[in-house]
mmCIF file of C-alpha atoms in Angstrom:
data_model
loop_
_atom_site.group_PDB
_atom_site.id
_atom_site.type_symbol
_atom_site.label_atom_id
_atom_site.label_comp_id
_atom_site.label_asym_id
_atom_site.label_seq_id
_atom_site.Cartn_x
_atom_site.Cartn_y
_atom_site.Cartn_z
ATOM 1 C CA MET A 351 -7.570 -0.575 -2.455
ATOM 2 C CA PHE A 352 -5.177 -3.155 -3.901
ATOM 3 C CA PHE A 353 -1.433 -2.744 -3.498
ATOM 4 C CA HIS A 354 1.486 -5.099 -3.956
ATOM 5 C CA SER A 355 3.776 -5.758 -0.998
ATOM 6 C CA SER A 356 6.638 -4.135 -2.945
ATOM 7 C CA SER A 357 4.710 -0.817 -2.816
ATOM 8 C CA VAL A 358 5.151 -0.546 0.978
ATOM 9 C CA GLU A 359 7.840 1.906 2.113
ATOM 10 C CA GLY A 360 9.443 2.371 5.535
ATOM 11 C CA VAL A 361 8.110 -0.847 7.111
ATOM 12 C CA ASN A 362 7.877 -4.508 6.181
ATOM 13 C CA PHE A 363 4.625 -5.641 4.605
ATOM 14 C CA ASP A 364 4.221 -8.245 7.376
ATOM 15 C CA ASP A 365 4.257 -5.460 9.995
ATOM 16 C CA LEU A 366 1.097 -3.829 8.594
ATOM 17 C CA ARG A 367 -2.096 -4.402 10.578
ATOM 18 C CA GLU A 368 -5.738 -4.152 9.580
ATOM 19 C CA GLY A 369 -7.159 -0.725 10.406
ATOM 20 C CA GLN A 370 -3.748 0.964 10.433
ATOM 21 C CA GLN A 371 -3.744 4.374 8.755
ATOM 22 C CA VAL A 372 -1.526 4.774 5.722
ATOM 23 C CA THR A 373 -0.889 7.305 2.992
ATOM 24 C CA PHE A 374 -0.462 6.345 -0.658
ATOM 25 C CA ASN A 375 -0.493 7.593 -4.223
ATOM 26 C CA GLU A 376 -3.297 6.317 -6.412
ATOM 27 C CA ALA A 377 -2.153 4.736 -9.655
ATOM 28 C CA ARG A 378 -3.672 2.741 -12.486
ATOM 29 C CA GLY A 379 -2.640 -0.915 -12.670
ATOM 30 C CA GLU A 380 -3.403 -3.586 -15.264
ATOM 31 C CA LYS A 381 -6.627 -4.480 -13.437
ATOM 32 C CA GLY A 382 -7.692 -1.012 -12.318
ATOM 33 C CA PRO A 383 -6.864 1.444 -9.545
ATOM 34 C CA CYS A 384 -4.112 0.531 -7.098
ATOM 35 C CA ALA A 385 -1.981 2.157 -4.415
ATOM 36 C CA GLU A 386 1.717 2.968 -4.722
ATOM 37 C CA ASN A 387 4.207 4.426 -2.224
ATOM 38 C CA VAL A 388 2.239 3.058 0.741
ATOM 39 C CA GLN A 389 3.540 4.549 4.002
ATOM 40 C CA VAL A 390 2.348 4.162 7.597
ATOM 41 C CA GLN A 391 1.281 7.467 9.176
#
């Protein structure tokens, strides 16, 4: 699911790794569904 780097909370976007588990709230963006309030578990 798409999310903007500004939607990441608690860690820097550059610290995220593929396959890492996160929680998020689903929202509706201009181009469709997106994630907000992305947090590492």
